[in-house]
């Protein structure tokens, strides 16, 4: 079976999604507190993470590691309203980037973003390591669920 990464169109296509998404969150009043300024490598890191999750190269793990992601979210105190808006804007960026629109792929992307947003929210609210989500590596997402 073709990976989600290949079906999406690889790094170039995922970079388009992440660039569009990042522009949206930087401009969104609800998410602005979580994204107060443009960081030079944020789009690149988002692309690496999504690519690896979807079965592409393991650059995120190799260059940053999952602890980087946990630490990036700790203390942000993400609300459920912000989490939902994050998902909404991601799916908008996905549509605008011209990726395949078939239902199975869209559902895989939606479930990936929903899952990741719940993990990020839990980690953002954790006051101790025991309260962190147990995930400690980039999940490998398939057409059905992560492995």
mmCIF file of N, CA and C in Angstrom:
data_model
loop_
_atom_site.group_PDB
_atom_site.id
_atom_site.type_symbol
_atom_site.label_atom_id
_atom_site.label_comp_id
_atom_site.label_asym_id
_atom_site.label_seq_id
_atom_site.Cartn_x
_atom_site.Cartn_y
_atom_site.Cartn_z
ATOM 1 N N UNK A 1 0.841 -1.185 0.000
ATOM 2 C CA UNK A 1 0.000 0.000 0.000
ATOM 3 C C UNK A 1 0.889 1.252 0.000
ATOM 4 N N UNK A 2 0.498 2.240 -0.752
ATOM 5 C CA UNK A 2 1.220 3.508 -0.826
ATOM 6 C C UNK A 2 1.083 4.230 0.520
ATOM 7 N N UNK A 3 2.179 4.794 0.992
ATOM 8 C CA UNK A 3 2.141 5.525 2.260
ATOM 9 C C UNK A 3 1.355 6.830 2.097
ATOM 10 N N UNK A 4 0.901 7.365 3.206
ATOM 11 C CA UNK A 4 0.235 8.672 3.191
ATOM 12 C C UNK A 4 1.189 9.741 2.662
ATOM 13 N N UNK A 5 2.460 9.611 2.995
ATOM 14 C CA UNK A 5 3.485 10.551 2.532
ATOM 15 C C UNK A 5 3.548 10.571 1.003
ATOM 16 N N UNK A 6 3.615 9.401 0.402
ATOM 17 C CA UNK A 6 3.676 9.305 -1.060
ATOM 18 C C UNK A 6 2.374 9.798 -1.687
ATOM 19 N N UNK A 7 1.245 9.411 -1.114
ATOM 20 C CA UNK A 7 -0.060 9.806 -1.649
ATOM 21 C C UNK A 7 -0.230 11.330 -1.588
ATOM 22 N N UNK A 8 0.297 11.934 -0.535
ATOM 23 C CA UNK A 8 0.196 13.387 -0.372
ATOM 24 C C UNK A 8 0.995 14.140 -1.417
ATOM 25 N N UNK A 9 2.075 13.527 -1.892
ATOM 26 C CA UNK A 9 2.956 14.207 -2.844
ATOM 27 C C UNK A 9 4.312 14.525 -2.264
ATOM 28 N N UNK A 10 4.651 13.905 -1.117
ATOM 29 C CA UNK A 10 5.980 14.069 -0.529
ATOM 30 C C UNK A 10 6.191 15.409 0.155
ATOM 31 N N UNK A 11 7.458 15.736 0.345
ATOM 32 C CA UNK A 11 7.838 16.937 1.095
ATOM 33 C C UNK A 11 7.271 18.221 0.504
ATOM 34 N N UNK A 12 7.316 18.330 -0.802
ATOM 35 C CA UNK A 12 6.861 19.581 -1.433
ATOM 36 C C UNK A 12 5.392 19.858 -1.103
ATOM 37 N N UNK A 13 4.558 18.849 -1.227
ATOM 38 C CA UNK A 13 3.133 19.020 -0.948
ATOM 39 C C UNK A 13 2.885 19.286 0.535
ATOM 40 N N UNK A 14 3.563 18.539 1.395
ATOM 41 C CA UNK A 14 3.369 18.744 2.828
ATOM 42 C C UNK A 14 3.885 20.102 3.272
ATOM 43 N N UNK A 15 4.951 20.572 2.641
ATOM 44 C CA UNK A 15 5.459 21.906 2.964
ATOM 45 C C UNK A 15 4.417 22.975 2.614
ATOM 46 N N UNK A 16 3.730 22.803 1.494
ATOM 47 C CA UNK A 16 2.665 23.755 1.119
ATOM 48 C C UNK A 16 1.579 23.790 2.189
ATOM 49 N N UNK A 17 1.191 22.615 2.670
ATOM 50 C CA UNK A 17 0.174 22.547 3.733
ATOM 51 C C UNK A 17 0.664 23.291 4.963
ATOM 52 N N UNK A 18 1.866 22.968 5.402
ATOM 53 C CA UNK A 18 2.380 23.544 6.651
ATOM 54 C C UNK A 18 2.615 25.044 6.533
ATOM 55 N N UNK A 19 3.051 25.504 5.376
ATOM 56 C CA UNK A 19 3.243 26.949 5.176
ATOM 57 C C UNK A 19 1.901 27.676 5.262
ATOM 58 N N UNK A 20 0.892 27.139 4.586
ATOM 59 C CA UNK A 20 -0.433 27.744 4.642
ATOM 60 C C UNK A 20 -1.029 27.694 6.033
ATOM 61 N N UNK A 21 -0.849 26.576 6.698
ATOM 62 C CA UNK A 21 -1.367 26.410 8.052
ATOM 63 C C UNK A 21 -0.696 27.393 9.012
ATOM 64 N N UNK A 22 0.609 27.496 8.929
ATOM 65 C CA UNK A 22 1.346 28.373 9.842
ATOM 66 C C UNK A 22 0.923 29.831 9.652
ATOM 67 N N UNK A 23 0.720 30.252 8.414
ATOM 68 C CA UNK A 23 0.242 31.620 8.155
ATOM 69 C C UNK A 23 -1.125 31.838 8.809
ATOM 70 N N UNK A 24 -1.966 30.825 8.750
ATOM 71 C CA UNK A 24 -3.308 30.931 9.348
ATOM 72 C C UNK A 24 -3.247 31.064 10.873
ATOM 73 N N UNK A 25 -2.438 30.222 11.534
ATOM 74 C CA UNK A 25 -2.418 30.286 13.002
ATOM 75 C C UNK A 25 -1.772 31.568 13.499
ATOM 76 N N UNK A 26 -0.785 32.079 12.764
ATOM 77 C CA UNK A 26 -0.161 33.333 13.166
ATOM 78 C C UNK A 26 -1.134 34.502 13.104
ATOM 79 N N UNK A 27 -2.110 34.418 12.210
ATOM 80 C CA UNK A 27 -3.077 35.500 12.025
ATOM 81 C C UNK A 27 -4.376 35.288 12.812
ATOM 82 N N UNK A 28 -4.563 34.133 13.406
ATOM 83 C CA UNK A 28 -5.825 33.810 14.062
ATOM 84 C C UNK A 28 -5.852 34.357 15.498
ATOM 85 N N UNK A 29 -6.846 35.175 15.839
ATOM 86 C CA UNK A 29 -6.891 35.766 17.185
ATOM 87 C C UNK A 29 -6.951 34.731 18.317
ATOM 88 N N UNK A 30 -7.633 33.629 18.101
ATOM 89 C CA UNK A 30 -7.741 32.601 19.136
ATOM 90 C C UNK A 30 -6.419 31.860 19.343
ATOM 91 N N UNK A 31 -5.664 31.666 18.269
ATOM 92 C CA UNK A 31 -4.415 30.913 18.357
ATOM 93 C C UNK A 31 -3.175 31.789 18.515
ATOM 94 N N UNK A 32 -3.326 33.079 18.327
ATOM 95 C CA UNK A 32 -2.184 34.008 18.426
ATOM 96 C C UNK A 32 -1.411 33.846 19.744
ATOM 97 N N UNK A 33 -2.072 33.631 20.889
ATOM 98 C CA UNK A 33 -1.302 33.441 22.124
ATOM 99 C C UNK A 33 -0.379 32.215 22.087
ATOM 100 N N UNK A 34 -0.730 31.224 21.294
ATOM 101 C CA UNK A 34 0.089 30.016 21.180
ATOM 102 C C UNK A 34 1.198 30.185 20.138
ATOM 103 N N UNK A 35 0.981 31.105 19.196
ATOM 104 C CA UNK A 35 1.922 31.368 18.106
ATOM 105 C C UNK A 35 2.170 32.871 18.038
ATOM 106 N N UNK A 36 2.859 33.435 19.027
ATOM 107 C CA UNK A 36 2.989 34.895 19.093
ATOM 108 C C UNK A 36 3.878 35.509 18.016
ATOM 109 N N UNK A 37 4.776 34.717 17.434
ATOM 110 C CA UNK A 37 5.669 35.257 16.409
ATOM 111 C C UNK A 37 6.105 34.151 15.466
ATOM 112 N N UNK A 38 6.456 34.542 14.254
ATOM 113 C CA UNK A 38 6.953 33.573 13.271
ATOM 114 C C UNK A 38 8.347 33.125 13.693
ATOM 115 N N UNK A 39 8.517 31.829 13.766
ATOM 116 C CA UNK A 39 9.832 31.256 14.057
ATOM 117 C C UNK A 39 10.421 30.741 12.756
ATOM 118 N N UNK A 40 11.687 30.996 12.508
ATOM 119 C CA UNK A 40 12.270 30.717 11.200
ATOM 120 C C UNK A 40 12.178 29.264 10.728
ATOM 121 N N UNK A 41 12.234 28.306 11.625
ATOM 122 C CA UNK A 41 12.268 26.904 11.201
ATOM 123 C C UNK A 41 10.977 26.151 11.514
ATOM 124 N N UNK A 42 9.949 26.855 11.937
ATOM 125 C CA UNK A 42 8.722 26.179 12.360
ATOM 126 C C UNK A 42 8.079 25.387 11.220
ATOM 127 N N UNK A 43 7.958 25.973 10.052
ATOM 128 C CA UNK A 43 7.340 25.274 8.917
ATOM 129 C C UNK A 43 8.162 24.041 8.550
ATOM 130 N N UNK A 44 9.464 24.196 8.544
ATOM 131 C CA UNK A 44 10.338 23.066 8.234
ATOM 132 C C UNK A 44 10.139 21.937 9.248
ATOM 133 N N UNK A 45 10.075 22.274 10.537
ATOM 134 C CA UNK A 45 9.881 21.259 11.575
ATOM 135 C C UNK A 45 8.510 20.605 11.471
ATOM 136 N N UNK A 46 7.475 21.396 11.190
ATOM 137 C CA UNK A 46 6.136 20.827 10.989
ATOM 138 C C UNK A 46 6.142 19.862 9.803
ATOM 139 N N UNK A 47 6.815 20.251 8.739
ATOM 140 C CA UNK A 47 6.897 19.393 7.559
ATOM 141 C C UNK A 47 7.612 18.091 7.892
ATOM 142 N N UNK A 48 8.713 18.174 8.601
ATOM 143 C CA UNK A 48 9.445 16.968 9.001
ATOM 144 C C UNK A 48 8.554 16.037 9.818
ATOM 145 N N UNK A 49 7.825 16.618 10.776
ATOM 146 C CA UNK A 49 6.978 15.802 11.649
ATOM 147 C C UNK A 49 5.884 15.101 10.843
ATOM 148 N N UNK A 50 5.179 15.854 10.019
ATOM 149 C CA UNK A 50 4.091 15.266 9.237
ATOM 150 C C UNK A 50 4.634 14.235 8.259
ATOM 151 N N UNK A 51 5.732 14.542 7.609
ATOM 152 C CA UNK A 51 6.335 13.593 6.669
ATOM 153 C C UNK A 51 6.670 12.281 7.373
ATOM 154 N N UNK A 52 7.302 12.362 8.523
ATOM 155 C CA UNK A 52 7.669 11.147 9.253
ATOM 156 C C UNK A 52 6.420 10.393 9.718
ATOM 157 N N UNK A 53 5.449 11.123 10.209
ATOM 158 C CA UNK A 53 4.190 10.490 10.638
ATOM 159 C C UNK A 53 3.516 9.744 9.497
ATOM 160 N N UNK A 54 3.627 10.303 8.296
ATOM 161 C CA UNK A 54 2.936 9.732 7.141
ATOM 162 C C UNK A 54 3.770 8.692 6.392
ATOM 163 N N UNK A 55 4.901 8.298 6.959
ATOM 164 C CA UNK A 55 5.695 7.237 6.337
ATOM 165 C C UNK A 55 6.865 7.717 5.509
ATOM 166 N N UNK A 56 7.209 8.995 5.649
ATOM 167 C CA UNK A 56 8.338 9.546 4.916
ATOM 168 C C UNK A 56 9.620 9.497 5.733
ATOM 169 N N UNK A 57 10.608 10.292 5.352
ATOM 170 C CA UNK A 57 11.909 10.286 6.032
ATOM 171 C C UNK A 57 11.787 10.605 7.527
ATOM 172 N N UNK A 58 12.699 10.057 8.312
ATOM 173 C CA UNK A 58 12.675 10.222 9.765
ATOM 174 C C UNK A 58 13.447 11.418 10.271
ATOM 175 N N UNK A 59 13.427 12.515 9.544
ATOM 176 C CA UNK A 59 14.218 13.700 9.915
ATOM 177 C C UNK A 59 13.825 14.290 11.260
ATOM 178 N N UNK A 60 12.523 14.294 11.581
ATOM 179 C CA UNK A 60 12.109 14.905 12.843
ATOM 180 C C UNK A 60 12.777 14.185 14.009
ATOM 181 N N UNK A 61 12.683 12.867 14.008
ATOM 182 C CA UNK A 61 13.287 12.080 15.081
ATOM 183 C C UNK A 61 14.801 12.223 15.080
ATOM 184 N N UNK A 62 15.407 12.153 13.907
ATOM 185 C CA UNK A 62 16.865 12.213 13.801
ATOM 186 C C UNK A 62 17.430 13.562 14.218
ATOM 187 N N UNK A 63 16.774 14.639 13.843
ATOM 188 C CA UNK A 63 17.338 15.974 14.058
ATOM 189 C C UNK A 63 16.826 16.682 15.305
ATOM 190 N N UNK A 64 15.589 16.365 15.724
ATOM 191 C CA UNK A 64 15.019 17.067 16.873
ATOM 192 C C UNK A 64 14.666 16.130 18.021
ATOM 193 N N UNK A 65 14.049 15.015 17.714
ATOM 194 C CA UNK A 65 13.607 14.080 18.754
ATOM 195 C C UNK A 65 12.248 14.460 19.312
ATOM 196 N N UNK A 66 11.540 13.467 19.806
ATOM 197 C CA UNK A 66 10.177 13.700 20.269
ATOM 198 C C UNK A 66 10.128 14.567 21.525
ATOM 199 N N UNK A 67 11.160 14.514 22.353
ATOM 200 C CA UNK A 67 11.186 15.355 23.549
ATOM 201 C C UNK A 67 11.089 16.835 23.176
ATOM 202 N N UNK A 68 11.637 17.193 22.023
ATOM 203 C CA UNK A 68 11.546 18.568 21.531
ATOM 204 C C UNK A 68 10.082 18.990 21.407
ATOM 205 N N UNK A 69 9.263 18.095 20.875
ATOM 206 C CA UNK A 69 7.845 18.380 20.681
ATOM 207 C C UNK A 69 7.114 18.493 22.017
ATOM 208 N N UNK A 70 7.417 17.603 22.926
ATOM 209 C CA UNK A 70 6.805 17.663 24.261
ATOM 210 C C UNK A 70 7.139 19.001 24.912
ATOM 211 N N UNK A 71 8.405 19.367 24.882
ATOM 212 C CA UNK A 71 8.836 20.618 25.513
ATOM 213 C C UNK A 71 8.229 21.844 24.838
ATOM 214 N N UNK A 72 8.007 21.776 23.535
ATOM 215 C CA UNK A 72 7.417 22.915 22.812
ATOM 216 C C UNK A 72 5.983 23.187 23.267
ATOM 217 N N UNK A 73 5.282 22.156 23.733
ATOM 218 C CA UNK A 73 3.887 22.321 24.131
ATOM 219 C C UNK A 73 3.687 22.524 25.632
ATOM 220 N N UNK A 74 4.664 22.124 26.414
ATOM 221 C CA UNK A 74 4.513 22.235 27.872
ATOM 222 C C UNK A 74 4.283 23.683 28.284
ATOM 223 N N UNK A 75 3.298 23.843 29.146
ATOM 224 C CA UNK A 75 3.009 25.157 29.700
ATOM 225 C C UNK A 75 2.147 26.054 28.825
ATOM 226 N N UNK A 76 1.798 25.620 27.624
ATOM 227 C CA UNK A 76 0.981 26.472 26.753
ATOM 228 C C UNK A 76 -0.471 26.560 27.216
ATOM 229 N N UNK A 77 -0.939 25.592 27.956
ATOM 230 C CA UNK A 77 -2.309 25.575 28.497
ATOM 231 C C UNK A 77 -3.339 25.726 27.370
ATOM 232 N N UNK A 78 -3.235 24.865 26.378
ATOM 233 C CA UNK A 78 -4.134 24.874 25.219
ATOM 234 C C UNK A 78 -5.549 24.527 25.675
ATOM 235 N N UNK A 79 -6.504 25.355 25.267
ATOM 236 C CA UNK A 79 -7.912 25.086 25.587
ATOM 237 C C UNK A 79 -8.517 24.182 24.513
ATOM 238 N N UNK A 80 -9.650 23.593 24.817
ATOM 239 C CA UNK A 80 -10.292 22.762 23.808
ATOM 240 C C UNK A 80 -10.759 23.615 22.626
ATOM 241 N N UNK A 81 -11.156 24.832 22.883
ATOM 242 C CA UNK A 81 -11.560 25.730 21.799
ATOM 243 C C UNK A 81 -10.372 25.999 20.868
ATOM 244 N N UNK A 82 -9.193 26.228 21.429
ATOM 245 C CA UNK A 82 -7.997 26.433 20.614
ATOM 246 C C UNK A 82 -7.635 25.165 19.852
ATOM 247 N N UNK A 83 -7.748 24.019 20.515
ATOM 248 C CA UNK A 83 -7.454 22.745 19.866
ATOM 249 C C UNK A 83 -8.353 22.535 18.657
ATOM 250 N N UNK A 84 -9.639 22.805 18.821
ATOM 251 C CA UNK A 84 -10.588 22.638 17.718
ATOM 252 C C UNK A 84 -10.293 23.604 16.574
ATOM 253 N N UNK A 85 -9.937 24.829 16.912
ATOM 254 C CA UNK A 85 -9.608 25.821 15.882
ATOM 255 C C UNK A 85 -8.353 25.398 15.119
ATOM 256 N N UNK A 86 -7.376 24.862 15.832
ATOM 257 C CA UNK A 86 -6.153 24.345 15.226
ATOM 258 C C UNK A 86 -6.502 23.299 14.169
ATOM 259 N N UNK A 87 -7.356 22.355 14.510
ATOM 260 C CA UNK A 87 -7.763 21.301 13.577
ATOM 261 C C UNK A 87 -8.477 21.913 12.375
ATOM 262 N N UNK A 88 -9.383 22.826 12.630
ATOM 263 C CA UNK A 88 -10.136 23.480 11.554
ATOM 264 C C UNK A 88 -9.198 24.186 10.569
ATOM 265 N N UNK A 89 -8.236 24.934 11.084
ATOM 266 C CA UNK A 89 -7.313 25.660 10.216
ATOM 267 C C UNK A 89 -6.385 24.716 9.475
ATOM 268 N N UNK A 90 -5.998 23.623 10.102
ATOM 269 C CA UNK A 90 -5.135 22.651 9.425
ATOM 270 C C UNK A 90 -5.867 22.039 8.233
ATOM 271 N N UNK A 91 -7.115 21.662 8.446
ATOM 272 C CA UNK A 91 -7.882 21.055 7.356
ATOM 273 C C UNK A 91 -8.145 22.064 6.238
ATOM 274 N N UNK A 92 -8.340 23.326 6.588
ATOM 275 C CA UNK A 92 -8.464 24.373 5.561
ATOM 276 C C UNK A 92 -7.183 24.470 4.740
ATOM 277 N N UNK A 93 -6.042 24.489 5.428
ATOM 278 C CA UNK A 93 -4.750 24.586 4.732
ATOM 279 C C UNK A 93 -4.523 23.366 3.850
ATOM 280 N N UNK A 94 -4.925 22.219 4.321
ATOM 281 C CA UNK A 94 -4.822 20.981 3.550
ATOM 282 C C UNK A 94 -5.607 21.121 2.245
ATOM 283 N N UNK A 95 -6.842 21.598 2.339
ATOM 284 C CA UNK A 95 -7.672 21.784 1.144
ATOM 285 C C UNK A 95 -7.047 22.810 0.191
ATOM 286 N N UNK A 96 -6.563 23.903 0.740
ATOM 287 C CA UNK A 96 -6.014 24.983 -0.079
ATOM 288 C C UNK A 96 -4.691 24.607 -0.745
ATOM 289 N N UNK A 97 -3.972 23.639 -0.187
ATOM 290 C CA UNK A 97 -2.668 23.251 -0.729
ATOM 291 C C UNK A 97 -2.787 22.314 -1.925
ATOM 292 N N UNK A 98 -4.008 21.881 -2.233
ATOM 293 C CA UNK A 98 -4.224 21.056 -3.411
ATOM 294 C C UNK A 98 -3.793 19.608 -3.281
ATOM 295 N N UNK A 99 -3.805 19.071 -2.069
ATOM 296 C CA UNK A 99 -3.485 17.660 -1.895
ATOM 297 C C UNK A 99 -4.658 16.804 -2.347
ATOM 298 N N UNK A 100 -4.432 15.499 -2.533
ATOM 299 C CA UNK A 100 -5.530 14.628 -2.978
ATOM 300 C C UNK A 100 -6.751 14.777 -2.074
ATOM 301 N N UNK A 101 -7.916 14.748 -2.672
ATOM 302 C CA UNK A 101 -9.152 14.963 -1.930
ATOM 303 C C UNK A 101 -9.967 13.708 -1.685
ATOM 304 N N UNK A 102 -9.391 12.533 -1.988
ATOM 305 C CA UNK A 102 -10.167 11.314 -1.800
ATOM 306 C C UNK A 102 -10.495 11.124 -0.316
ATOM 307 N N UNK A 103 -11.648 10.541 -0.073
ATOM 308 C CA UNK A 103 -12.185 10.452 1.278
ATOM 309 C C UNK A 103 -11.275 9.688 2.238
ATOM 310 N N UNK A 104 -10.690 8.584 1.796
ATOM 311 C CA UNK A 104 -9.832 7.794 2.692
ATOM 312 C C UNK A 104 -8.616 8.613 3.147
ATOM 313 N N UNK A 105 -8.031 9.359 2.238
ATOM 314 C CA UNK A 105 -6.872 10.186 2.583
ATOM 315 C C UNK A 105 -7.283 11.326 3.506
ATOM 316 N N UNK A 106 -8.367 11.997 3.169
ATOM 317 C CA UNK A 106 -8.861 13.100 4.013
ATOM 318 C C UNK A 106 -9.149 12.619 5.427
ATOM 319 N N UNK A 107 -9.744 11.433 5.546
ATOM 320 C CA UNK A 107 -10.057 10.888 6.869
ATOM 321 C C UNK A 107 -8.778 10.580 7.643
ATOM 322 N N UNK A 108 -7.765 10.045 6.964
ATOM 323 C CA UNK A 108 -6.490 9.773 7.625
ATOM 324 C C UNK A 108 -5.852 11.071 8.127
ATOM 325 N N UNK A 109 -5.878 12.108 7.309
ATOM 326 C CA UNK A 109 -5.323 13.402 7.712
ATOM 327 C C UNK A 109 -6.107 13.967 8.887
ATOM 328 N N UNK A 110 -7.425 13.940 8.786
ATOM 329 C CA UNK A 110 -8.262 14.466 9.876
ATOM 330 C C UNK A 110 -7.995 13.733 11.179
ATOM 331 N N UNK A 111 -7.944 12.398 11.138
ATOM 332 C CA UNK A 111 -7.721 11.645 12.370
ATOM 333 C C UNK A 111 -6.327 11.898 12.927
ATOM 334 N N UNK A 112 -5.354 12.079 12.051
ATOM 335 C CA UNK A 112 -3.989 12.401 12.478
ATOM 336 C C UNK A 112 -3.964 13.732 13.225
ATOM 337 N N UNK A 113 -4.606 14.746 12.664
ATOM 338 C CA UNK A 113 -4.597 16.074 13.278
ATOM 339 C C UNK A 113 -5.406 16.078 14.577
ATOM 340 N N UNK A 114 -6.526 15.392 14.584
ATOM 341 C CA UNK A 114 -7.331 15.287 15.815
ATOM 342 C C UNK A 114 -6.514 14.630 16.925
ATOM 343 N N UNK A 115 -5.902 13.500 16.614
ATOM 344 C CA UNK A 115 -5.102 12.785 17.606
ATOM 345 C C UNK A 115 -3.971 13.665 18.113
ATOM 346 N N UNK A 116 -3.211 14.243 17.181
ATOM 347 C CA UNK A 116 -2.082 15.074 17.570
ATOM 348 C C UNK A 116 -2.492 16.279 18.401
ATOM 349 N N UNK A 117 -3.636 16.863 18.085
ATOM 350 C CA UNK A 117 -4.088 18.031 18.846
ATOM 351 C C UNK A 117 -4.474 17.651 20.271
ATOM 352 N N UNK A 118 -4.996 16.454 20.456
ATOM 353 C CA UNK A 118 -5.325 15.982 21.814
ATOM 354 C C UNK A 118 -4.044 15.722 22.611
ATOM 355 N N UNK A 119 -3.038 15.121 21.957
ATOM 356 C CA UNK A 119 -1.754 14.876 22.622
ATOM 357 C C UNK A 119 -1.127 16.213 23.028
ATOM 358 N N UNK A 120 -1.098 17.163 22.098
ATOM 359 C CA UNK A 120 -0.511 18.478 22.380
ATOM 360 C C UNK A 120 -1.246 19.172 23.527
ATOM 361 N N UNK A 121 -2.575 19.108 23.522
ATOM 362 C CA UNK A 121 -3.343 19.755 24.585
ATOM 363 C C UNK A 121 -3.020 19.117 25.934
ATOM 364 N N UNK A 122 -3.006 17.781 25.984
ATOM 365 C CA UNK A 122 -2.698 17.105 27.241
ATOM 366 C C UNK A 122 -1.303 17.502 27.733
ATOM 367 N N UNK A 123 -0.331 17.499 26.840
ATOM 368 C CA UNK A 123 1.023 17.871 27.235
ATOM 369 C C UNK A 123 1.123 19.329 27.653
ATOM 370 N N UNK A 124 0.312 20.179 27.053
ATOM 371 C CA UNK A 124 0.349 21.602 27.390
ATOM 372 C C UNK A 124 -0.220 21.880 28.775
ATOM 373 N N UNK A 125 -1.062 20.985 29.248
ATOM 374 C CA UNK A 125 -1.708 21.154 30.551
ATOM 375 C C UNK A 125 -0.992 20.399 31.664
ATOM 376 N N UNK A 126 -0.064 19.526 31.303
ATOM 377 C CA UNK A 126 0.628 18.691 32.290
ATOM 378 C C UNK A 126 1.491 19.541 33.216
ATOM 379 N N UNK A 127 1.356 19.296 34.500
ATOM 380 C CA UNK A 127 2.207 19.977 35.471
ATOM 381 C C UNK A 127 3.310 19.051 35.983
ATOM 382 N N UNK A 128 3.156 17.754 35.705
ATOM 383 C CA UNK A 128 4.179 16.767 36.063
ATOM 384 C C UNK A 128 4.391 15.851 34.860
ATOM 385 N N UNK A 129 5.497 15.132 34.857
ATOM 386 C CA UNK A 129 5.759 14.177 33.784
ATOM 387 C C UNK A 129 4.703 13.084 33.743
ATOM 388 N N UNK A 130 4.166 12.711 34.886
ATOM 389 C CA UNK A 130 3.135 11.672 34.939
ATOM 390 C C UNK A 130 1.847 12.089 34.233
ATOM 391 N N UNK A 131 1.617 13.389 34.099
ATOM 392 C CA UNK A 131 0.419 13.894 33.437
ATOM 393 C C UNK A 131 0.584 14.026 31.932
ATOM 394 N N UNK A 132 1.808 13.838 31.427
ATOM 395 C CA UNK A 132 2.038 13.905 29.987
ATOM 396 C C UNK A 132 1.373 12.726 29.291
ATOM 397 N N UNK A 133 1.017 12.930 28.039
ATOM 398 C CA UNK A 133 0.523 11.817 27.228
ATOM 399 C C UNK A 133 1.649 10.787 27.138
ATOM 400 N N UNK A 134 1.327 9.486 27.138
ATOM 401 C CA UNK A 134 2.382 8.463 27.121
ATOM 402 C C UNK A 134 3.168 8.365 25.806
ATOM 403 N N UNK A 135 2.703 8.980 24.748
ATOM 404 C CA UNK A 135 3.395 8.925 23.461
ATOM 405 C C UNK A 135 4.784 9.558 23.591
ATOM 406 N N UNK A 136 5.817 8.822 23.146
ATOM 407 C CA UNK A 136 7.181 9.327 23.247
ATOM 408 C C UNK A 136 7.954 9.224 21.940
ATOM 409 N N UNK A 137 7.248 8.960 20.855
ATOM 410 C CA UNK A 137 7.888 8.929 19.542
ATOM 411 C C UNK A 137 6.881 9.349 18.494
ATOM 412 N N UNK A 138 7.396 9.774 17.357
ATOM 413 C CA UNK A 138 6.517 10.192 16.271
ATOM 414 C C UNK A 138 5.638 9.001 15.882
ATOM 415 N N UNK A 139 4.317 9.177 15.925
ATOM 416 C CA UNK A 139 3.445 8.061 15.534
ATOM 417 C C UNK A 139 3.510 7.852 14.024
ATOM 418 N N UNK A 140 3.452 6.620 13.613
ATOM 419 C CA UNK A 140 3.459 6.302 12.183
ATOM 420 C C UNK A 140 2.024 6.047 11.767
ATOM 421 N N UNK A 141 1.484 7.023 11.074
ATOM 422 C CA UNK A 141 0.073 7.017 10.701
ATOM 423 C C UNK A 141 -0.117 6.252 9.398
ATOM 424 N N UNK A 142 -1.175 5.484 9.345
ATOM 425 C CA UNK A 142 -1.494 4.748 8.125
ATOM 426 C C UNK A 142 -2.891 5.169 7.684
ATOM 427 N N UNK A 143 -3.415 4.459 6.749
ATOM 428 C CA UNK A 143 -4.748 4.790 6.241
ATOM 429 C C UNK A 143 -5.818 4.558 7.289
ATOM 430 N N UNK A 144 -5.533 3.771 8.312
ATOM 431 C CA UNK A 144 -6.541 3.467 9.334
ATOM 432 C C UNK A 144 -6.239 4.123 10.665
ATOM 433 N N UNK A 145 -5.054 3.888 11.208
ATOM 434 C CA UNK A 145 -4.708 4.388 12.534
ATOM 435 C C UNK A 145 -3.199 4.355 12.723
ATOM 436 N N UNK A 146 -2.704 4.995 13.780
ATOM 437 C CA UNK A 146 -1.251 5.018 13.980
ATOM 438 C C UNK A 146 -0.729 3.642 14.394
ATOM 439 N N UNK A 147 0.548 3.413 14.115
ATOM 440 C CA UNK A 147 1.200 2.187 14.554
ATOM 441 C C UNK A 147 2.376 2.537 15.445
#
